[in-house]
Amino acid sequence: MNLKARLLYFVKPIFWGIIIALLVTNGAQFITVISSFLKTDTVAGYSDAVKKAAPAVVNIYSQQYLDSSLDNQQHLQPSELGSGIIVDKKGYILTNFHVVSQADQILIALQDGRLFTASIVGSDLITDLAVLQIKGNNLPVIPQNMQYKPQVGDIVLAIGNPYNLGQTTTQGIISATGRNGMSSSGRQDFLQTDAAINEGNSGGALINSRGELVGINTSEFSSNNNGFSSGISFAVPYKLSRRIMQSLISQGRVIRGSLGITAENLDPLLARLWGLKAQNSIIIKNIHPGGPASTAGVQVNDILLKIDGVEVENLIIAMDKVAEIKPGTKAVLTLLRKGNEIELEVEIGELNNIQALSRKEQDIE
């Protein structure tokens, strides 16, 4: 037996003896330490998500100059309460247009106690969105993930300042996506949720369980009969809000393409009964005289299958596709007319926001 083997022969028993002695004398502490490593939290919570997102959700106080009967002078008085979301380190804030539409001065209160005066970068009537900006250092920015796709059943949290009680978080799920027809223009692409949204929540954040921005809380549905909440709330999807924001920042307004037609989703059952090849598409119900579609030769009851080779399975897809095409650009429409597939070239026009808001039909932008 060599020297190394002899040393191991004598050292091993000593080593294990020391370990056993430590376990005997400090067994309780040893078990506590091991348990702390193995212990798992059995309570499922969303505090981490809220901690990530909440600092970037701000309180918005809109003020308006009003004539005073006391001294016959104008004074700033609160006119609207709402919330907003810091989405960029440059101080850009997303909120609802109706929160700031009548404001002569806009105050932004951060959760860390800082107070700022905001300027309006731009607003969009159709989506009821506005972009504000504040100047400050080390501004909190809400987590954003362009790859996230909202799905029915996803857990969501609504963060805002209801009734000026202070920042409040409510929980719900995404109940539906692509809820159009809820806005005054009939063309909104809402997320529907059962997370409670009250006065003051408008413009606040709807986040997922990772703290990522899902949408901008916009409105709560209530029955015309009693005015009470029905547990149904709506939010503008983050991806749509981001597109609107980028357009407002870069151009000062939202430029949307327009075909000048009114359409609706084609009922698959009726399509089968009529023997139509297309079952997931839209049918044209009206054509605005002198509009792009009218000039190109599109007819009522034509079925729109594709725009520039991209299938349009429903009205929302068609609206988004056309809206993103720059006005003046040529596009090819693939139509089904009396059983025959045809192609027409159309020059995309520009949607007028005021005209769009005055109409209730489902126009394709």
mmCIF file with all atom_site columns, C-alpha atoms in Angstrom, residues 44-54 57 83 85 142-143 148 150-151 153-162 167-175 191-198 201 203-218 233-236:
data_model
loop_
_atom_site.group_PDB
_atom_site.id
_atom_site.type_symbol
_atom_site.label_atom_id
_atom_site.label_alt_id
_atom_site.label_comp_id
_atom_site.label_asym_id
_atom_site.label_entity_id
_atom_site.label_seq_id
_atom_site.pdbx_PDB_ins_code
_atom_site.Cartn_x
_atom_site.Cartn_y
_atom_site.Cartn_z
_atom_site.occupancy
_atom_site.B_iso_or_equiv
_atom_site.pdbx_formal_charge
_atom_site.auth_seq_id
_atom_site.auth_comp_id
_atom_site.auth_asym_id
_atom_site.auth_atom_id
_atom_site.pdbx_PDB_model_num
ATOM 1  C CA . ALA A 1 44  ? -49.791 31.549 -6.783  1.00 0.00 ? 44  ALA A CA 1
ATOM 2  C CA . GLY A 1 45  ? -49.585 35.344 -7.042  1.00 0.00 ? 45  GLY A CA 1
ATOM 3  C CA . TYR A 1 46  ? -48.825 38.094 -9.526  1.00 0.00 ? 46  TYR A CA 1
ATOM 4  C CA . SER A 1 47  ? -46.865 40.460 -7.307  1.00 0.00 ? 47  SER A CA 1
ATOM 5  C CA . ASP A 1 48  ? -43.776 40.174 -9.522  1.00 0.00 ? 48  ASP A CA 1
ATOM 6  C CA . ALA A 1 49  ? -45.789 41.200 -12.580 1.00 0.00 ? 49  ALA A CA 1
ATOM 7  C CA . VAL A 1 50  ? -47.284 44.179 -10.759 1.00 0.00 ? 50  VAL A CA 1
ATOM 8  C CA . LYS A 1 51  ? -43.880 45.267 -9.424  1.00 0.00 ? 51  LYS A CA 1
ATOM 9  C CA . LYS A 1 52  ? -42.530 45.324 -12.993 1.00 0.00 ? 52  LYS A CA 1
ATOM 10 C CA . ALA A 1 53  ? -45.425 47.221 -14.546 1.00 0.00 ? 53  ALA A CA 1
ATOM 11 C CA . ALA A 1 54  ? -46.988 49.414 -11.859 1.00 0.00 ? 54  ALA A CA 1
ATOM 12 C CA . VAL A 1 57  ? -48.577 53.456 -14.827 1.00 0.00 ? 57  VAL A CA 1
ATOM 13 C CA . SER A 1 83  ? -54.430 56.946 -16.163 1.00 0.00 ? 83  SER A CA 1
ATOM 14 C CA . ILE A 1 85  ? -48.582 54.307 -19.363 1.00 0.00 ? 85  ILE A CA 1
ATOM 15 C CA . ILE A 1 142 ? -43.518 49.278 -18.748 1.00 0.00 ? 142 ILE A CA 1
ATOM 16 C CA . PRO A 1 143 ? -42.305 45.879 -20.090 1.00 0.00 ? 143 PRO A CA 1
ATOM 17 C CA . TYR A 1 148 ? -47.032 38.111 -27.195 1.00 0.00 ? 148 TYR A CA 1
ATOM 18 C CA . PRO A 1 150 ? -53.436 37.733 -26.470 1.00 0.00 ? 150 PRO A CA 1
ATOM 19 C CA . GLN A 1 151 ? -55.597 34.631 -26.260 1.00 0.00 ? 151 GLN A CA 1
ATOM 20 C CA . GLY A 1 153 ? -58.384 32.641 -21.156 1.00 0.00 ? 153 GLY A CA 1
ATOM 21 C CA . ASP A 1 154 ? -55.103 34.492 -20.512 1.00 0.00 ? 154 ASP A CA 1
ATOM 22 C CA . ILE A 1 155 ? -54.838 35.978 -17.023 1.00 0.00 ? 155 ILE A CA 1
ATOM 23 C CA . VAL A 1 156 ? -54.708 39.795 -17.146 1.00 0.00 ? 156 VAL A CA 1
ATOM 24 C CA . LEU A 1 157 ? -54.397 42.569 -14.575 1.00 0.00 ? 157 LEU A CA 1
ATOM 25 C CA . ALA A 1 158 ? -55.793 46.088 -14.948 1.00 0.00 ? 158 ALA A CA 1
ATOM 26 C CA . ILE A 1 159 ? -53.757 48.844 -13.285 1.00 0.00 ? 159 ILE A CA 1
ATOM 27 C CA . GLY A 1 160 ? -55.067 52.390 -12.912 1.00 0.00 ? 160 GLY A CA 1
ATOM 28 C CA . ASN A 1 161 ? -56.381 55.078 -10.584 1.00 0.00 ? 161 ASN A CA 1
ATOM 29 C CA . PRO A 1 162 ? -60.143 54.459 -10.169 1.00 0.00 ? 162 PRO A CA 1
ATOM 30 C CA . GLN A 1 167 ? -53.166 53.045 -7.907  1.00 0.00 ? 167 GLN A CA 1
ATOM 31 C CA . THR A 1 168 ? -55.302 49.906 -7.907  1.00 0.00 ? 168 THR A CA 1
ATOM 32 C CA . THR A 1 169 ? -54.886 46.481 -9.520  1.00 0.00 ? 169 THR A CA 1
ATOM 33 C CA . THR A 1 170 ? -57.777 44.231 -10.517 1.00 0.00 ? 170 THR A CA 1
ATOM 34 C CA . GLN A 1 171 ? -57.637 40.732 -11.995 1.00 0.00 ? 171 GLN A CA 1
ATOM 35 C CA . GLY A 1 172 ? -59.517 38.995 -14.765 1.00 0.00 ? 172 GLY A CA 1
ATOM 36 C CA . ILE A 1 173 ? -59.080 37.010 -17.949 1.00 0.00 ? 173 ILE A CA 1
ATOM 37 C CA . ILE A 1 174 ? -59.254 37.869 -21.628 1.00 0.00 ? 174 ILE A CA 1
ATOM 38 C CA . SER A 1 175 ? -62.847 36.988 -22.475 1.00 0.00 ? 175 SER A CA 1
ATOM 39 C CA . LEU A 1 191 ? -59.826 43.028 -26.179 1.00 0.00 ? 191 LEU A CA 1
ATOM 40 C CA . GLN A 1 192 ? -62.693 42.090 -23.865 1.00 0.00 ? 192 GLN A CA 1
ATOM 41 C CA . THR A 1 193 ? -61.913 41.302 -20.228 1.00 0.00 ? 193 THR A CA 1
ATOM 42 C CA . ASP A 1 194 ? -63.730 40.901 -16.933 1.00 0.00 ? 194 ASP A CA 1
ATOM 43 C CA . ALA A 1 195 ? -61.071 42.804 -14.981 1.00 0.00 ? 195 ALA A CA 1
ATOM 44 C CA . ALA A 1 196 ? -62.853 45.690 -13.252 1.00 0.00 ? 196 ALA A CA 1
ATOM 45 C CA . ILE A 1 197 ? -62.402 49.063 -14.956 1.00 0.00 ? 197 ILE A CA 1
ATOM 46 C CA . ASN A 1 198 ? -63.957 52.165 -13.392 1.00 0.00 ? 198 ASN A CA 1
ATOM 47 C CA . ASN A 1 201 ? -58.934 53.565 -15.104 1.00 0.00 ? 201 ASN A CA 1
ATOM 48 C CA . GLY A 1 203 ? -55.795 54.924 -20.291 1.00 0.00 ? 203 GLY A CA 1
ATOM 49 C CA . GLY A 1 204 ? -54.320 52.545 -17.719 1.00 0.00 ? 204 GLY A CA 1
ATOM 50 C CA . ALA A 1 205 ? -52.458 49.323 -18.365 1.00 0.00 ? 205 ALA A CA 1
ATOM 51 C CA . LEU A 1 206 ? -53.801 45.854 -18.999 1.00 0.00 ? 206 LEU A CA 1
ATOM 52 C CA . ILE A 1 207 ? -50.875 43.487 -18.370 1.00 0.00 ? 207 ILE A CA 1
ATOM 53 C CA . ASN A 1 208 ? -50.299 39.745 -18.497 1.00 0.00 ? 208 ASN A CA 1
ATOM 54 C CA . SER A 1 209 ? -48.923 37.529 -15.727 1.00 0.00 ? 209 SER A CA 1
ATOM 55 C CA . ARG A 1 210 ? -45.360 38.487 -16.716 1.00 0.00 ? 210 ARG A CA 1
ATOM 56 C CA . GLY A 1 211 ? -46.017 42.192 -16.326 1.00 0.00 ? 211 GLY A CA 1
ATOM 57 C CA . GLU A 1 212 ? -46.000 42.845 -20.091 1.00 0.00 ? 212 GLU A CA 1
ATOM 58 C CA . LEU A 1 213 ? -48.345 45.403 -21.631 1.00 0.00 ? 213 LEU A CA 1
ATOM 59 C CA . VAL A 1 214 ? -51.350 43.725 -23.254 1.00 0.00 ? 214 VAL A CA 1
ATOM 60 C CA . GLY A 1 215 ? -53.620 46.679 -23.885 1.00 0.00 ? 215 GLY A CA 1
ATOM 61 C CA . ILE A 1 216 ? -54.780 50.170 -22.918 1.00 0.00 ? 216 ILE A CA 1
ATOM 62 C CA . ASN A 1 217 ? -57.911 50.070 -20.766 1.00 0.00 ? 217 ASN A CA 1
ATOM 63 C CA . THR A 1 218 ? -60.567 52.133 -22.503 1.00 0.00 ? 218 THR A CA 1
ATOM 64 C CA . SER A 1 233 ? -64.491 45.847 -19.994 1.00 0.00 ? 233 SER A CA 1
ATOM 65 C CA . PHE A 1 234 ? -62.576 46.732 -23.152 1.00 0.00 ? 234 PHE A CA 1
ATOM 66 C CA . ALA A 1 235 ? -58.962 47.551 -23.945 1.00 0.00 ? 235 ALA A CA 1
ATOM 67 C CA . VAL A 1 236 ? -57.179 48.636 -27.127 1.00 0.00 ? 236 VAL A CA 1
#
